[in-house]
PDB file of C-alpha atoms and ligand atoms in Angstrom:
ATOM      1  CA  MET A1392     153.753 145.125  90.024  1.00 97.00           C
ATOM      2  CA  LEU A1393     155.467 141.833  89.329  1.00 98.00           C
ATOM      3  CA  GLY A1394     158.427 140.461  91.266  1.00 97.00           C
ATOM      4  CA  ALA A1395     159.503 138.018  93.931  1.00 97.00           C
ATOM      5  CA  PRO A1396     158.394 138.290  97.558  1.00 95.00           C
ATOM      6  CA  GLY A1397     160.574 140.966  99.145  1.00 92.00           C
ATOM      7  CA  ALA A1398     161.352 142.780  95.880  1.00 94.00           C
ATOM      8  CA  GLY A1399     159.612 145.900  97.200  1.00 92.00           C
ATOM      9  CA  LYS A1400     156.346 145.683  95.263  1.00 94.00           C
ATOM     10  CA  GLY A1401     154.248 146.746  98.235  1.00 92.00           C
ATOM     11  CA  THR A1402     156.455 149.721  99.092  1.00 90.00           C
ATOM     12  CA  GLN A1403     156.453 150.932  95.495  1.00 93.00           C
ATOM     13  CA  ALA A1404     152.722 150.339  95.072  1.00 94.00           C
ATOM     14  CA  GLU A1405     152.119 152.530  98.151  1.00 92.00           C
ATOM     15  CA  ILE A1406     154.252 155.238  96.534  1.00 92.00           C
ATOM     16  CA  LEU A1407     152.110 155.022  93.395  1.00 92.00           C
ATOM     17  CA  ARG A1408     149.029 155.427  95.540  1.00 92.00           C
ATOM     18  CA  GLU A1409     150.447 158.583  97.132  1.00 91.00           C
ATOM     19  CA  HIS A1410     152.028 160.126  94.014  1.00 90.00           C
ATOM     20  CA  VAL A1411     149.794 158.999  91.155  1.00 90.00           C
ATOM     21  CA  GLY A1412     146.510 158.393  92.989  1.00 91.00           C
ATOM     22  CA  LEU A1413     146.118 154.742  91.984  1.00 94.00           C
ATOM     23  CA  THR A1414     144.344 152.463  94.460  1.00 96.00           C
ATOM     24  CA  HIS A1415     146.761 149.878  95.841  1.00 95.00           C
ATOM     25  CA  ILE A1416     145.382 146.353  95.808  1.00 97.00           C
ATOM     26  CA  SER A1417     147.536 143.799  97.572  1.00 97.00           C
ATOM     27  CA  SER A1418     146.091 140.290  97.419  1.00 98.00           C
ATOM     28  CA  GLY A1419     148.327 139.339 100.369  1.00 96.00           C
ATOM     29  CA  ASP A1420     146.879 142.207 102.466  1.00 95.00           C
ATOM     30  CA  LEU A1421     143.330 141.187 101.500  1.00 97.00           C
ATOM     31  CA  PHE A1422     144.050 137.626 102.623  1.00 97.00           C
ATOM     32  CA  ARG A1423     145.692 138.771 105.878  1.00 95.00           C
ATOM     33  CA  GLU A1424     142.718 141.028 106.622  1.00 95.00           C
ATOM     34  CA  ASN A1425     140.357 138.064 106.153  1.00 97.00           C
ATOM     35  CA  VAL A1426     142.568 135.825 108.299  1.00 96.00           C
ATOM     36  CA  SER A1427     142.629 138.327 111.161  1.00 93.00           C
ATOM     37  CA  LYS A1428     138.839 138.850 110.986  1.00 96.00           C
ATOM     38  CA  GLN A1429     138.385 135.061 110.815  1.00 97.00           C
ATOM     39  CA  THR A1430     136.001 135.269 107.854  1.00 97.00           C
ATOM     40  CA  PRO A1431     135.198 132.030 105.940  1.00 97.00           C
ATOM     41  CA  LEU A1432     137.657 133.171 103.250  1.00 97.00           C
ATOM     42  CA  GLY A1433     140.298 133.840 105.914  1.00 97.00           C
ATOM     43  CA  LYS A1434     139.808 130.397 107.465  1.00 97.00           C
ATOM     44  CA  LEU A1435     140.270 128.779 104.071  1.00 97.00           C
ATOM     45  CA  ALA A1436     143.318 130.896 103.175  1.00 97.00           C
ATOM     46  CA  LYS A1437     145.182 130.633 106.493  1.00 97.00           C
ATOM     47  CA  SER A1438     146.809 127.226 105.992  1.00 95.00           C
ATOM     48  CA  TYR A1439     148.135 128.312 102.583  1.00 97.00           C
ATOM     49  CA  LEU A1440     149.567 131.557 103.964  1.00 96.00           C
ATOM     50  CA  ASP A1441     151.181 129.768 106.902  1.00 94.00           C
ATOM     51  CA  LYS A1442     152.942 127.341 104.567  1.00 94.00           C
ATOM     52  CA  GLY A1443     153.929 129.963 101.982  1.00 94.00           C
ATOM     53  CA  GLU A1444     151.794 128.225  99.336  1.00 96.00           C
ATOM     54  CA  LEU A1445     149.435 129.931  96.919  1.00 97.00           C
ATOM     55  CA  VAL A1446     145.730 130.095  97.745  1.00 98.00           C
ATOM     56  CA  PRO A1447     143.747 128.336  94.942  1.00 98.00           C
ATOM     57  CA  ASP A1448     143.191 130.448  91.835  1.00 97.00           C
ATOM     58  CA  ASP A1449     139.383 130.491  91.866  1.00 96.00           C
ATOM     59  CA  VAL A1450     139.262 131.799  95.456  1.00 97.00           C
ATOM     60  CA  THR A1451     141.943 134.423  94.789  1.00 98.00           C
ATOM     61  CA  VAL A1452     140.430 135.662  91.541  1.00 96.00           C
ATOM     62  CA  GLN A1453     136.977 136.006  93.115  1.00 96.00           C
ATOM     63  CA  MET A1454     138.388 137.984  96.060  1.00 97.00           C
ATOM     64  CA  VAL A1455     140.216 140.422  93.758  1.00 97.00           C
ATOM     65  CA  MET A1456     137.240 140.768  91.393  1.00 95.00           C
ATOM     66  CA  ASP A1457     134.999 141.654  94.353  1.00 95.00           C
ATOM     67  CA  ARG A1458     137.533 144.322  95.355  1.00 96.00           C
ATOM     68  CA  ILE A1459     137.978 146.034  91.969  1.00 94.00           C
ATOM     69  CA  VAL A1460     134.288 146.804  91.516  1.00 93.00           C
ATOM     70  CA  LYS A1461     134.401 149.174  94.520  1.00 95.00           C
ATOM     71  CA  PRO A1462     134.141 152.900  93.677  1.00 96.00           C
ATOM     72  CA  ASP A1463     137.709 153.740  94.759  1.00 95.00           C
ATOM     73  CA  CYS A1464     139.015 151.592  91.876  1.00 95.00           C
ATOM     74  CA  ALA A1465     137.299 153.562  89.111  1.00 91.00           C
ATOM     75  CA  ARG A1466     140.373 155.721  88.348  1.00 90.00           C
ATOM     76  CA  GLY A1467     142.690 152.729  88.097  1.00 94.00           C
ATOM     77  CA  VAL A1468     144.541 150.391  90.403  1.00 96.00           C
ATOM     78  CA  VAL A1469     147.979 149.030  91.013  1.00 97.00           C
ATOM     79  CA  PHE A1470     148.001 145.299  91.730  1.00 98.00           C
ATOM     80  CA  ASP A1471     150.628 143.994  94.095  1.00 97.00           C
ATOM     81  CA  GLY A1472     151.026 140.217  94.431  1.00 97.00           C
ATOM     82  CA  PHE A1473     148.314 139.515  91.879  1.00 98.00           C
ATOM     83  CA  PRO A1474     148.179 137.825  89.413  1.00 98.00           C
ATOM     84  CA  ARG A1475     150.594 135.124  90.558  1.00 98.00           C
ATOM     85  CA  THR A1476     149.780 132.308  88.114  1.00 98.00           C
ATOM     86  CA  GLU A1477     149.006 132.182  84.413  1.00 97.00           C
ATOM     87  CA  ALA A1478     145.420 131.115  85.213  1.00 98.00           C
ATOM     88  CA  GLN A1479     144.975 134.245  87.381  1.00 98.00           C
ATOM     89  CA  ALA A1480     146.478 136.440  84.640  1.00 98.00           C
ATOM     90  CA  LYS A1481     144.088 135.011  82.056  1.00 97.00           C
ATOM     91  CA  ALA A1482     141.079 135.376  84.379  1.00 97.00           C
ATOM     92  CA  LEU A1483     142.033 138.991  85.105  1.00 97.00           C
ATOM     93  CA  GLY A1484     142.531 139.821  81.414  1.00 96.00           C
ATOM     94  CA  ALA A1485     139.155 138.292  80.515  1.00 96.00           C
ATOM     95  CA  ALA A1486     137.301 140.030  83.361  1.00 93.00           C
ATOM     96  CA  LEU A1487     138.786 143.423  82.459  1.00 94.00           C
ATOM     97  CA  ALA A1488     138.067 142.966  78.743  1.00 94.00           C
ATOM     98  CA  LYS A1489     134.404 142.295  79.565  1.00 92.00           C
ATOM     99  CA  GLU A1490     134.244 145.723  81.243  1.00 88.00           C
ATOM    100  CA  GLY A1491     136.114 147.427  78.378  1.00 90.00           C
ATOM    101  CA  LYS A1492     139.155 147.851  80.650  1.00 92.00           C
ATOM    102  CA  GLN A1493     142.763 146.714  80.314  1.00 94.00           C
ATOM    103  CA  ILE A1494     146.158 146.320  81.902  1.00 96.00           C
ATOM    104  CA  ASN A1495     148.271 149.293  80.829  1.00 95.00           C
ATOM    105  CA  GLY A1496     151.607 147.975  81.980  1.00 97.00           C
ATOM    106  CA  VAL A1497     153.429 145.453  84.134  1.00 98.00           C
ATOM    107  CA  LEU A1498     156.393 146.665  86.170  1.00 97.00           C
ATOM    108  CA  LEU A1499     158.838 143.904  87.009  1.00 97.00           C
ATOM    109  CA  VAL A1500     160.898 144.746  90.096  1.00 97.00           C
ATOM    110  CA  SER A1501     164.029 142.597  89.906  1.00 96.00           C
ATOM    111  CA  VAL A1502     166.085 141.687  92.959  1.00 95.00           C
ATOM    112  CA  ARG A1503     168.505 138.746  93.317  1.00 93.00           C
ATOM    113  CA  ASP A1504     167.668 135.879  95.704  1.00 88.00           C
ATOM    114  CA  GLU A1505     170.359 136.573  98.294  1.00 86.00           C
ATOM    115  CA  PHE A1506     168.969 140.077  98.844  1.00 90.00           C
ATOM    116  CA  LEU A1507     165.366 138.824  98.930  1.00 92.00           C
ATOM    117  CA  ILE A1508     166.043 136.445 101.804  1.00 90.00           C
ATOM    118  CA  GLN A1509     167.910 139.153 103.713  1.00 89.00           C
ATOM    119  CA  ARG A1510     165.138 141.681 103.113  1.00 90.00           C
ATOM    120  CA  LEU A1511     162.233 139.400 104.018  1.00 91.00           C
ATOM    121  CA  THR A1512     163.764 138.197 107.243  1.00 91.00           C
ATOM    122  CA  ALA A1513     164.510 141.835 108.222  1.00 93.00           C
ATOM    123  CA  ARG A1514     160.971 143.061 107.465  1.00 92.00           C
ATOM    124  CA  TRP A1515     158.785 144.412 110.286  1.00 94.00           C
ATOM    125  CA  VAL A1516     155.252 145.748 109.921  1.00 93.00           C
ATOM    126  CA  CYS A1517     152.924 147.921 111.969  1.00 94.00           C
ATOM    127  CA  PRO A1518     149.861 145.859 113.009  1.00 91.00           C
ATOM    128  CA  THR A1519     147.555 148.898 112.946  1.00 90.00           C
ATOM    129  CA  ASP A1520     148.402 150.878 109.800  1.00 88.00           C
ATOM    130  CA  GLY A1521     150.261 148.219 107.776  1.00 86.00           C
ATOM    131  CA  ALA A1522     153.387 150.426 107.374  1.00 90.00           C
ATOM    132  CA  VAL A1523     156.335 148.271 106.285  1.00 90.00           C
ATOM    133  CA  TYR A1524     159.893 148.750 107.581  1.00 93.00           C
ATOM    134  CA  ASN A1525     163.122 146.962 106.921  1.00 90.00           C
ATOM    135  CA  LEU A1526     165.902 146.900 109.463  1.00 90.00           C
ATOM    136  CA  LEU A1527     168.477 146.979 106.636  1.00 85.00           C
ATOM    137  CA  THR A1528     167.061 149.336 104.044  1.00 82.00           C
ATOM    138  CA  ASN A1529     164.242 151.300 105.656  1.00 87.00           C
ATOM    139  CA  PRO A1530     164.467 151.220 109.470  1.00 94.00           C
ATOM    140  CA  PRO A1531     161.918 152.988 111.710  1.00 96.00           C
ATOM    141  CA  LYS A1532     163.111 156.218 113.406  1.00 97.00           C
ATOM    142  CA  VAL A1533     162.713 154.635 116.857  1.00 96.00           C
ATOM    143  CA  ALA A1534     163.781 150.973 117.015  1.00 95.00           C
ATOM    144  CA  GLY A1535     160.825 148.586 117.028  1.00 96.00           C
ATOM    145  CA  ARG A1536     158.169 151.346 116.783  1.00 97.00           C
ATOM    146  CA  CYS A1537     156.009 152.591 113.894  1.00 97.00           C
ATOM    147  CA  ASP A1538     156.979 156.133 112.721  1.00 96.00           C
ATOM    148  CA  LYS A1539     153.319 157.055 112.232  1.00 94.00           C
ATOM    149  CA  ASP A1540     151.539 155.770 115.334  1.00 95.00           C
ATOM    150  CA  GLY A1541     154.320 154.531 117.650  1.00 96.00           C
ATOM    151  CA  ARG A1542     152.864 150.996 117.871  1.00 96.00           C
ATOM    152  CA  ALA A1543     155.233 148.067 118.468  1.00 97.00           C
ATOM    153  CA  LEU A1544     156.218 146.529 115.112  1.00 96.00           C
ATOM    154  CA  GLU A1545     155.682 142.825 114.381  1.00 95.00           C
ATOM    155  CA  GLN A1546     157.123 140.250 111.983  1.00 92.00           C
ATOM    156  CA  ARG A1547     154.856 138.478 109.526  1.00 90.00           C
ATOM    157  CA  ASN A1548     154.447 134.744 110.310  1.00 88.00           C
ATOM    158  CA  ASP A1549     155.494 133.865 106.786  1.00 92.00           C
ATOM    159  CA  ASP A1550     158.701 135.938 106.987  1.00 92.00           C
ATOM    160  CA  GLN A1551     160.420 133.145 108.969  1.00 89.00           C
ATOM    161  CA  PRO A1552     163.408 131.673 107.059  1.00 88.00           C
ATOM    162  CA  ASP A1553     161.836 128.283 106.131  1.00 89.00           C
ATOM    163  CA  THR A1554     158.609 129.824 104.865  1.00 92.00           C
ATOM    164  CA  VAL A1555     160.566 132.515 103.000  1.00 92.00           C
ATOM    165  CA  ARG A1556     162.470 129.793 101.124  1.00 92.00           C
ATOM    166  CA  ARG A1557     159.195 128.043 100.255  1.00 94.00           C
ATOM    167  CA  ARG A1558     157.646 131.322  99.032  1.00 95.00           C
ATOM    168  CA  LEU A1559     160.630 131.961  96.784  1.00 95.00           C
ATOM    169  CA  ALA A1560     160.416 128.419  95.346  1.00 96.00           C
ATOM    170  CA  VAL A1561     156.699 128.958  94.682  1.00 97.00           C
ATOM    171  CA  TYR A1562     157.519 132.278  92.981  1.00 97.00           C
ATOM    172  CA  TYR A1563     160.040 130.640  90.647  1.00 96.00           C
ATOM    173  CA  THR A1564     157.797 127.775  89.602  1.00 97.00           C
ATOM    174  CA  GLN A1565     154.360 129.425  89.491  1.00 97.00           C
ATOM    175  CA  THR A1566     154.763 133.188  89.106  1.00 98.00           C
ATOM    176  CA  LYS A1567     157.989 133.747  87.184  1.00 97.00           C
ATOM    177  CA  PRO A1568     156.459 132.408  83.923  1.00 97.00           C
ATOM    178  CA  LEU A1569     154.260 135.540  83.978  1.00 98.00           C
ATOM    179  CA  ILE A1570     157.327 137.583  83.042  1.00 98.00           C
ATOM    180  CA  GLU A1571     157.381 135.997  79.589  1.00 98.00           C
ATOM    181  CA  TYR A1572     153.582 136.056  79.411  1.00 98.00           C
ATOM    182  CA  TYR A1573     153.474 139.844  79.852  1.00 98.00           C
ATOM    183  CA  ARG A1574     156.659 140.449  77.842  1.00 98.00           C
ATOM    184  CA  ALA A1575     155.031 138.665  74.890  1.00 98.00           C
ATOM    185  CA  ALA A1576     152.009 140.950  75.329  1.00 97.00           C
ATOM    186  CA  GLY A1577     154.330 143.987  75.076  1.00 97.00           C
ATOM    187  CA  LEU A1578     153.409 145.158  78.582  1.00 97.00           C
ATOM    188  CA  LEU A1579     156.564 144.466  80.603  1.00 97.00           C
ATOM    189  CA  ARG A1580     158.820 147.250  81.962  1.00 96.00           C
ATOM    190  CA  GLU A1581     161.820 146.166  84.030  1.00 96.00           C
ATOM    191  CA  ILE A1582     163.005 148.059  87.082  1.00 96.00           C
ATOM    192  CA  ASP A1583     166.224 147.356  88.977  1.00 96.00           C
ATOM    193  CA  GLY A1584     164.893 146.865  92.508  1.00 95.00           C
ATOM    194  CA  GLU A1585     168.296 146.468  94.163  1.00 93.00           C
ATOM    195  CA  ARG A1586     168.937 150.178  94.401  1.00 93.00           C
ATOM    196  CA  GLU A1587     167.954 152.476  97.229  1.00 89.00           C
ATOM    197  CA  ILE A1588     164.145 152.952  97.670  1.00 87.00           C
ATOM    198  CA  GLY A1589     164.126 156.567  96.370  1.00 91.00           C
ATOM    199  CA  GLN A1590     165.874 155.610  93.114  1.00 94.00           C
ATOM    200  CA  VAL A1591     163.522 152.694  92.515  1.00 94.00           C
ATOM    201  CA  GLN A1592     160.624 155.011  93.324  1.00 94.00           C
ATOM    202  CA  SER A1593     161.629 157.571  90.730  1.00 94.00           C
ATOM    203  CA  ASP A1594     161.841 154.877  87.988  1.00 95.00           C
ATOM    204  CA  VAL A1595     158.497 153.398  89.011  1.00 95.00           C
ATOM    205  CA  VAL A1596     156.709 156.761  89.002  1.00 94.00           C
ATOM    206  CA  LYS A1597     158.260 157.707  85.627  1.00 94.00           C
ATOM    207  CA  ALA A1598     157.284 154.350  84.104  1.00 94.00           C
ATOM    208  CA  VAL A1599     153.688 154.751  85.272  1.00 93.00           C
ATOM    209  CA  GLU A1600     153.475 158.358  84.087  1.00 91.00           C
ATOM    210  CA  ARG A1601     154.600 157.197  80.635  1.00 90.00           C
ATOM    211  CA  LEU A1602     151.754 154.679  80.633  1.00 87.00           C
TER     212      LEU A1602
HETATM  213  P1  LIG B1387     152.202 138.501  99.861  1.00 52.61           P
HETATM  214  O1  LIG B1387     151.799 139.450 100.929  1.00 52.61           O
HETATM  215  O2  LIG B1387     151.953 139.021  98.480  1.00 52.61           O
HETATM  216  O3  LIG B1387     153.616 137.993 100.034  1.00 52.61           O
HETATM  217  O4  LIG B1387     151.238 137.229 100.012  1.00 52.61           O
HETATM  218  C1  LIG B1387     151.212 136.470 101.204  1.00 52.61           C
HETATM  219  C2  LIG B1387     150.545 135.127 100.945  1.00 52.61           C
HETATM  220  O5  LIG B1387     149.179 135.328 100.526  1.00 52.61           O
HETATM  221  C3  LIG B1387     151.168 134.280  99.845  1.00 52.61           C
HETATM  222  O6  LIG B1387     152.299 133.534 100.288  1.00 52.61           O
HETATM  223  C4  LIG B1387     149.980 133.382  99.461  1.00 52.61           C
HETATM  224  O7  LIG B1387     149.769 132.384 100.441  1.00 52.61           O
HETATM  225  C5  LIG B1387     148.815 134.363  99.542  1.00 52.61           C
HETATM  226  N1  LIG B1387     148.605 135.073  98.253  1.00 52.61           N
HETATM  227  C6  LIG B1387     148.767 136.407  98.032  1.00 52.61           C
HETATM  228  N2  LIG B1387     148.478 136.723  96.766  1.00 52.61           N
HETATM  229  C7  LIG B1387     148.141 135.560  96.150  1.00 52.61           C
HETATM  230  C8  LIG B1387     147.763 135.228  94.833  1.00 52.61           C
HETATM  231  N3  LIG B1387     147.687 136.160  93.853  1.00 52.61           N
HETATM  232  N4  LIG B1387     147.473 133.926  94.567  1.00 52.61           N
HETATM  233  C9  LIG B1387     147.531 132.990  95.524  1.00 52.61           C
HETATM  234  N5  LIG B1387     147.908 133.234  96.786  1.00 52.61           N
HETATM  235  C10 LIG B1387     148.212 134.505  97.111  1.00 52.61           C
END
């Protein structure tokens, strides 16, 4: 899944996990897990996450490569938030080719900036199960509580307005060039991410089934 922060990549990747059985790999979630467990990787990554900057490519690629060799990835995965630079895309392509594997498609979820800022600053997550809510587009049934386990929802540190603006700037300079990179490879499918979640979901599932 390719797209700006807040485009809905994580929500749609979760839907693909449930409906198509692909393992959802979110590089952001992997980093946050390491930060909360205070692993060496987490300690290194934390300052980048706090500032909304990208973690260096070599560290990120190694973390994702270590994840995709696990048995639950054998049937295929959906990447969310990775790759985010051309160097990461090239490293991923080369690593997959070595294993006789490939990227089947890249779904670009497009959402305009003004909606991204609104969405990110209205995003709340459950600290225990990672469920993501949005006060504007996908509110919890009971205000401030997770639908699944009733825990109090929290905001991500990097969903504060200043960090959100920095993350969007980083997306435009470092990640957006991947759109042309994957378009040139004939892999890009564009999805209008501004519609209601269910409509986006049906396009995403159809696009993946066609792949
Ligand atoms: P996300 O949850 O995808 O918005 O990612 C949160 C933060 O994790 C980003 O702002 C970066 O600091 C870091 N991060 C996630 N994925 C990557 C990646 N592919 N390359 C570098 N940094 C990343």
